[in-house]
């Protein structure tokens, strides 16, 4: 029987053309995989964009 809970739906397929693949294992990813060759990435969530930055003290800062 199919589950009608929308939160249980399958994740969206990855977008193509990004140039790299990041593996997700047990709902976790390594931040080192995000920051290959850069110290800042942009995350799009719906219509909003967020900046995730790796600081000089190796901390993460997320800003809108």
PDB file of N, CA and C in Angstrom:
ATOM      1  N   UNK A   1       0.842  -1.174   0.000  1.00  0.00           N
ATOM      2  CA  UNK A   1       0.000   0.000   0.000  1.00  0.00           C
ATOM      3  C   UNK A   1       0.890   1.241   0.000  1.00  0.00           C
ATOM      4  N   UNK A   2       0.533   2.224  -0.812  1.00  0.00           N
ATOM      5  CA  UNK A   2       1.351   3.433  -0.950  1.00  0.00           C
ATOM      6  C   UNK A   2       1.152   4.341   0.247  1.00  0.00           C
ATOM      7  N   UNK A   3       2.240   4.975   0.668  1.00  0.00           N
ATOM      8  CA  UNK A   3       2.216   5.923   1.778  1.00  0.00           C
ATOM      9  C   UNK A   3       1.833   7.288   1.231  1.00  0.00           C
ATOM     10  N   UNK A   4       0.814   7.932   1.781  1.00  0.00           N
ATOM     11  CA  UNK A   4       0.353   9.214   1.262  1.00  0.00           C
ATOM     12  C   UNK A   4       1.006  10.397   1.968  1.00  0.00           C
ATOM     13  N   UNK A   5       1.935  10.146   2.846  1.00  0.00           N
ATOM     14  CA  UNK A   5       2.629  11.217   3.566  1.00  0.00           C
ATOM     15  C   UNK A   5       3.616  11.904   2.624  1.00  0.00           C
ATOM     16  N   UNK A   6       3.403  13.215   2.304  1.00  0.00           N
ATOM     17  CA  UNK A   6       4.316  13.875   1.367  1.00  0.00           C
ATOM     18  C   UNK A   6       5.741  13.997   1.884  1.00  0.00           C
ATOM     19  N   UNK A   7       5.942  14.008   3.194  1.00  0.00           N
ATOM     20  CA  UNK A   7       7.301  14.105   3.732  1.00  0.00           C
ATOM     21  C   UNK A   7       8.078  12.812   3.525  1.00  0.00           C
ATOM     22  N   UNK A   8       7.390  11.740   3.188  1.00  0.00           N
ATOM     23  CA  UNK A   8       8.046  10.458   2.971  1.00  0.00           C
ATOM     24  C   UNK A   8       8.368  10.233   1.503  1.00  0.00           C
ATOM     25  N   UNK A   9       8.136  11.238   0.653  1.00  0.00           N
ATOM     26  CA  UNK A   9       8.386  11.084  -0.771  1.00  0.00           C
ATOM     27  C   UNK A   9       9.883  10.993  -1.046  1.00  0.00           C
ATOM     28  N   UNK A  10      10.185  10.491  -2.207  1.00  0.00           N
ATOM     29  CA  UNK A  10      11.592  10.333  -2.596  1.00  0.00           C
ATOM     30  C   UNK A  10      12.232  11.703  -2.796  1.00  0.00           C
ATOM     31  N   UNK A  11      13.530  11.808  -2.545  1.00  0.00           N
ATOM     32  CA  UNK A  11      14.208  13.090  -2.759  1.00  0.00           C
ATOM     33  C   UNK A  11      14.215  13.468  -4.225  1.00  0.00           C
ATOM     34  N   UNK A  12      14.321  14.753  -4.499  1.00  0.00           N
ATOM     35  CA  UNK A  12      14.370  15.232  -5.875  1.00  0.00           C
ATOM     36  C   UNK A  12      15.632  14.717  -6.550  1.00  0.00           C
ATOM     37  N   UNK A  13      15.537  14.428  -7.839  1.00  0.00           N
ATOM     38  CA  UNK A  13      16.745  13.957  -8.537  1.00  0.00           C
ATOM     39  C   UNK A  13      17.786  15.058  -8.595  1.00  0.00           C
ATOM     40  N   UNK A  14      19.061  14.685  -8.617  1.00  0.00           N
ATOM     41  CA  UNK A  14      20.117  15.710  -8.670  1.00  0.00           C
ATOM     42  C   UNK A  14      20.053  16.479  -9.979  1.00  0.00           C
ATOM     43  N   UNK A  15      20.416  17.755  -9.930  1.00  0.00           N
ATOM     44  CA  UNK A  15      20.470  18.567 -11.141  1.00  0.00           C
ATOM     45  C   UNK A  15      21.725  18.211 -11.915  1.00  0.00           C
ATOM     46  N   UNK A  16      21.625  18.283 -13.227  1.00  0.00           N
ATOM     47  CA  UNK A  16      22.791  17.984 -14.054  1.00  0.00           C
ATOM     48  C   UNK A  16      23.497  19.280 -14.415  1.00  0.00           C
ATOM     49  N   UNK A  17      24.718  19.163 -14.852  1.00  0.00           N
ATOM     50  CA  UNK A  17      25.477  20.311 -15.296  1.00  0.00           C
ATOM     51  C   UNK A  17      26.240  21.012 -14.179  1.00  0.00           C
ATOM     52  N   UNK A  18      26.186  20.475 -12.961  1.00  0.00           N
ATOM     53  CA  UNK A  18      26.878  21.107 -11.852  1.00  0.00           C
ATOM     54  C   UNK A  18      28.375  20.852 -11.858  1.00  0.00           C
ATOM     55  N   UNK A  19      28.801  19.801 -12.527  1.00  0.00           N
ATOM     56  CA  UNK A  19      30.221  19.559 -12.656  1.00  0.00           C
ATOM     57  C   UNK A  19      30.810  18.649 -11.602  1.00  0.00           C
ATOM     58  N   UNK A  20      30.079  18.373 -10.538  1.00  0.00           N
ATOM     59  CA  UNK A  20      30.620  17.453  -9.531  1.00  0.00           C
ATOM     60  C   UNK A  20      29.470  16.739  -8.828  1.00  0.00           C
ATOM     61  N   UNK A  21      29.828  15.629  -8.203  1.00  0.00           N
ATOM     62  CA  UNK A  21      28.851  14.806  -7.503  1.00  0.00           C
ATOM     63  C   UNK A  21      29.282  14.686  -6.052  1.00  0.00           C
ATOM     64  N   UNK A  22      28.344  14.864  -5.141  1.00  0.00           N
ATOM     65  CA  UNK A  22      28.630  14.717  -3.714  1.00  0.00           C
ATOM     66  C   UNK A  22      27.777  13.573  -3.191  1.00  0.00           C
ATOM     67  N   UNK A  23      28.439  12.578  -2.615  1.00  0.00           N
ATOM     68  CA  UNK A  23      27.735  11.406  -2.107  1.00  0.00           C
ATOM     69  C   UNK A  23      27.086  11.703  -0.764  1.00  0.00           C
ATOM     70  N   UNK A  24      25.868  11.247  -0.617  1.00  0.00           N
ATOM     71  CA  UNK A  24      25.123  11.357   0.623  1.00  0.00           C
ATOM     72  C   UNK A  24      25.009   9.952   1.199  1.00  0.00           C
ATOM     73  N   UNK A  25      25.595   9.742   2.370  1.00  0.00           N
ATOM     74  CA  UNK A  25      25.594   8.428   3.000  1.00  0.00           C
ATOM     75  C   UNK A  25      24.885   8.542   4.337  1.00  0.00           C
ATOM     76  N   UNK A  26      23.823   7.767   4.503  1.00  0.00           N
ATOM     77  CA  UNK A  26      23.025   7.773   5.737  1.00  0.00           C
ATOM     78  C   UNK A  26      22.587   9.197   6.104  1.00  0.00           C
ATOM     79  N   UNK A  27      22.109   9.946   5.085  1.00  0.00           N
ATOM     80  CA  UNK A  27      21.639  11.325   5.262  1.00  0.00           C
ATOM     81  C   UNK A  27      22.718  12.263   5.781  1.00  0.00           C
ATOM     82  N   UNK A  28      23.980  11.975   5.480  1.00  0.00           N
ATOM     83  CA  UNK A  28      25.095  12.828   5.895  1.00  0.00           C
ATOM     84  C   UNK A  28      25.999  13.076   4.705  1.00  0.00           C
ATOM     85  N   UNK A  29      26.634  14.243   4.697  1.00  0.00           N
ATOM     86  CA  UNK A  29      27.679  14.518   3.722  1.00  0.00           C
ATOM     87  C   UNK A  29      28.808  15.225   4.428  1.00  0.00           C
ATOM     88  N   UNK A  30      29.978  15.110   3.871  1.00  0.00           N
ATOM     89  CA  UNK A  30      31.174  15.700   4.467  1.00  0.00           C
ATOM     90  C   UNK A  30      31.332  17.108   3.923  1.00  0.00           C
ATOM     91  N   UNK A  31      31.474  18.101   4.790  1.00  0.00           N
ATOM     92  CA  UNK A  31      31.598  19.490   4.352  1.00  0.00           C
ATOM     93  C   UNK A  31      32.825  19.693   3.471  1.00  0.00           C
ATOM     94  N   UNK A  32      33.842  18.865   3.628  1.00  0.00           N
ATOM     95  CA  UNK A  32      35.029  18.983   2.770  1.00  0.00           C
ATOM     96  C   UNK A  32      34.665  18.765   1.312  1.00  0.00           C
ATOM     97  N   UNK A  33      33.627  17.943   1.067  1.00  0.00           N
ATOM     98  CA  UNK A  33      33.176  17.713  -0.299  1.00  0.00           C
ATOM     99  C   UNK A  33      32.477  18.953  -0.873  1.00  0.00           C
ATOM    100  N   UNK A  34      31.873  19.762  -0.021  1.00  0.00           N
ATOM    101  CA  UNK A  34      31.200  20.980  -0.476  1.00  0.00           C
ATOM    102  C   UNK A  34      32.192  22.069  -0.853  1.00  0.00           C
ATOM    103  N   UNK A  35      33.277  22.175  -0.117  1.00  0.00           N
ATOM    104  CA  UNK A  35      34.205  23.285  -0.251  1.00  0.00           C
ATOM    105  C   UNK A  35      35.470  22.928  -1.026  1.00  0.00           C
ATOM    106  N   UNK A  36      35.352  22.093  -2.023  1.00  0.00           N
ATOM    107  CA  UNK A  36      36.502  21.744  -2.860  1.00  0.00           C
ATOM    108  C   UNK A  36      36.839  22.949  -3.733  1.00  0.00           C
ATOM    109  N   UNK A  37      38.000  23.542  -3.495  1.00  0.00           N
ATOM    110  CA  UNK A  37      38.452  24.667  -4.301  1.00  0.00           C
ATOM    111  C   UNK A  37      37.779  25.994  -4.003  1.00  0.00           C
ATOM    112  N   UNK A  38      36.964  26.071  -2.962  1.00  0.00           N
ATOM    113  CA  UNK A  38      36.289  27.322  -2.615  1.00  0.00           C
ATOM    114  C   UNK A  38      36.017  27.372  -1.124  1.00  0.00           C
ATOM    115  N   UNK A  39      35.716  28.538  -0.607  1.00  0.00           N
ATOM    116  CA  UNK A  39      35.393  28.693   0.809  1.00  0.00           C
ATOM    117  C   UNK A  39      33.950  29.157   0.982  1.00  0.00           C
ATOM    118  N   UNK A  40      33.205  29.266  -0.121  1.00  0.00           N
ATOM    119  CA  UNK A  40      31.818  29.717  -0.053  1.00  0.00           C
ATOM    120  C   UNK A  40      31.008  29.069  -1.162  1.00  0.00           C
ATOM    121  N   UNK A  41      29.794  28.617  -0.816  1.00  0.00           N
ATOM    122  CA  UNK A  41      28.876  28.065  -1.802  1.00  0.00           C
ATOM    123  C   UNK A  41      27.526  28.737  -1.625  1.00  0.00           C
ATOM    124  N   UNK A  42      26.692  28.654  -2.640  1.00  0.00           N
ATOM    125  CA  UNK A  42      25.329  29.181  -2.579  1.00  0.00           C
ATOM    126  C   UNK A  42      24.373  28.002  -2.560  1.00  0.00           C
ATOM    127  N   UNK A  43      23.417  28.057  -1.642  1.00  0.00           N
ATOM    128  CA  UNK A  43      22.392  27.033  -1.526  1.00  0.00           C
ATOM    129  C   UNK A  43      21.057  27.679  -1.887  1.00  0.00           C
ATOM    130  N   UNK A  44      20.346  27.106  -2.840  1.00  0.00           N
ATOM    131  CA  UNK A  44      19.043  27.607  -3.221  1.00  0.00           C
ATOM    132  C   UNK A  44      17.981  26.746  -2.547  1.00  0.00           C
ATOM    133  N   UNK A  45      17.049  27.425  -1.869  1.00  0.00           N
ATOM    134  CA  UNK A  45      15.949  26.749  -1.187  1.00  0.00           C
ATOM    135  C   UNK A  45      14.668  27.457  -1.601  1.00  0.00           C
ATOM    136  N   UNK A  46      13.924  26.831  -2.513  1.00  0.00           N
ATOM    137  CA  UNK A  46      12.746  27.501  -3.057  1.00  0.00           C
ATOM    138  C   UNK A  46      13.183  28.720  -3.850  1.00  0.00           C
ATOM    139  N   UNK A  47      12.641  29.871  -3.521  1.00  0.00           N
ATOM    140  CA  UNK A  47      12.985  31.116  -4.210  1.00  0.00           C
ATOM    141  C   UNK A  47      14.121  31.864  -3.516  1.00  0.00           C
ATOM    142  N   UNK A  48      14.618  31.341  -2.420  1.00  0.00           N
ATOM    143  CA  UNK A  48      15.640  32.034  -1.634  1.00  0.00           C
ATOM    144  C   UNK A  48      17.017  31.422  -1.863  1.00  0.00           C
ATOM    145  N   UNK A  49      18.032  32.271  -1.774  1.00  0.00           N
ATOM    146  CA  UNK A  49      19.419  31.816  -1.860  1.00  0.00           C
ATOM    147  C   UNK A  49      20.118  32.115  -0.550  1.00  0.00           C
ATOM    148  N   UNK A  50      20.950  31.177  -0.126  1.00  0.00           N
ATOM    149  CA  UNK A  50      21.709  31.297   1.114  1.00  0.00           C
ATOM    150  C   UNK A  50      23.176  31.084   0.798  1.00  0.00           C
ATOM    151  N   UNK A  51      24.053  31.762   1.526  1.00  0.00           N
ATOM    152  CA  UNK A  51      25.497  31.571   1.386  1.00  0.00           C
ATOM    153  C   UNK A  51      25.989  30.739   2.558  1.00  0.00           C
ATOM    154  N   UNK A  52      26.704  29.678   2.257  1.00  0.00           N
ATOM    155  CA  UNK A  52      27.359  28.870   3.280  1.00  0.00           C
ATOM    156  C   UNK A  52      28.850  29.112   3.133  1.00  0.00           C
ATOM    157  N   UNK A  53      29.449  29.657   4.184  1.00  0.00           N
ATOM    158  CA  UNK A  53      30.851  30.079   4.125  1.00  0.00           C
ATOM    159  C   UNK A  53      31.674  29.325   5.156  1.00  0.00           C
ATOM    160  N   UNK A  54      32.870  28.943   4.769  1.00  0.00           N
ATOM    161  CA  UNK A  54      33.832  28.302   5.658  1.00  0.00           C
ATOM    162  C   UNK A  54      34.796  29.383   6.129  1.00  0.00           C
ATOM    163  N   UNK A  55      34.827  29.630   7.431  1.00  0.00           N
ATOM    164  CA  UNK A  55      35.650  30.714   7.972  1.00  0.00           C
ATOM    165  C   UNK A  55      37.109  30.300   8.109  1.00  0.00           C
ATOM    166  N   UNK A  56      37.938  31.272   8.429  1.00  0.00           N
ATOM    167  CA  UNK A  56      39.362  30.996   8.633  1.00  0.00           C
ATOM    168  C   UNK A  56      39.605  30.138   9.876  1.00  0.00           C
ATOM    169  N   UNK A  57      38.612  30.114  10.777  1.00  0.00           N
ATOM    170  CA  UNK A  57      38.709  29.279  11.977  1.00  0.00           C
ATOM    171  C   UNK A  57      38.021  27.920  11.773  1.00  0.00           C
ATOM    172  N   UNK A  58      37.727  27.611  10.491  1.00  0.00           N
ATOM    173  CA  UNK A  58      37.136  26.333  10.106  1.00  0.00           C
ATOM    174  C   UNK A  58      35.727  26.135  10.671  1.00  0.00           C
ATOM    175  N   UNK A  59      34.970  27.214  10.775  1.00  0.00           N
ATOM    176  CA  UNK A  59      33.568  27.157  11.210  1.00  0.00           C
ATOM    177  C   UNK A  59      32.683  27.461  10.010  1.00  0.00           C
ATOM    178  N   UNK A  60      31.423  27.040  10.098  1.00  0.00           N
ATOM    179  CA  UNK A  60      30.472  27.286   9.027  1.00  0.00           C
ATOM    180  C   UNK A  60      29.533  28.422   9.412  1.00  0.00           C
ATOM    181  N   UNK A  61      29.276  29.316   8.451  1.00  0.00           N
ATOM    182  CA  UNK A  61      28.323  30.400   8.655  1.00  0.00           C
ATOM    183  C   UNK A  61      27.334  30.366   7.498  1.00  0.00           C
ATOM    184  N   UNK A  62      26.042  30.310   7.819  1.00  0.00           N
ATOM    185  CA  UNK A  62      24.978  30.323   6.820  1.00  0.00           C
ATOM    186  C   UNK A  62      24.250  31.654   6.911  1.00  0.00           C
ATOM    187  N   UNK A  63      24.191  32.390   5.808  1.00  0.00           N
ATOM    188  CA  UNK A  63      23.506  33.681   5.784  1.00  0.00           C
ATOM    189  C   UNK A  63      22.541  33.721   4.611  1.00  0.00           C
ATOM    190  N   UNK A  64      21.495  34.517   4.793  1.00  0.00           N
ATOM    191  CA  UNK A  64      20.499  34.664   3.745  1.00  0.00           C
ATOM    192  C   UNK A  64      20.883  35.788   2.825  1.00  0.00           C
TER     193      UNK A  64
END
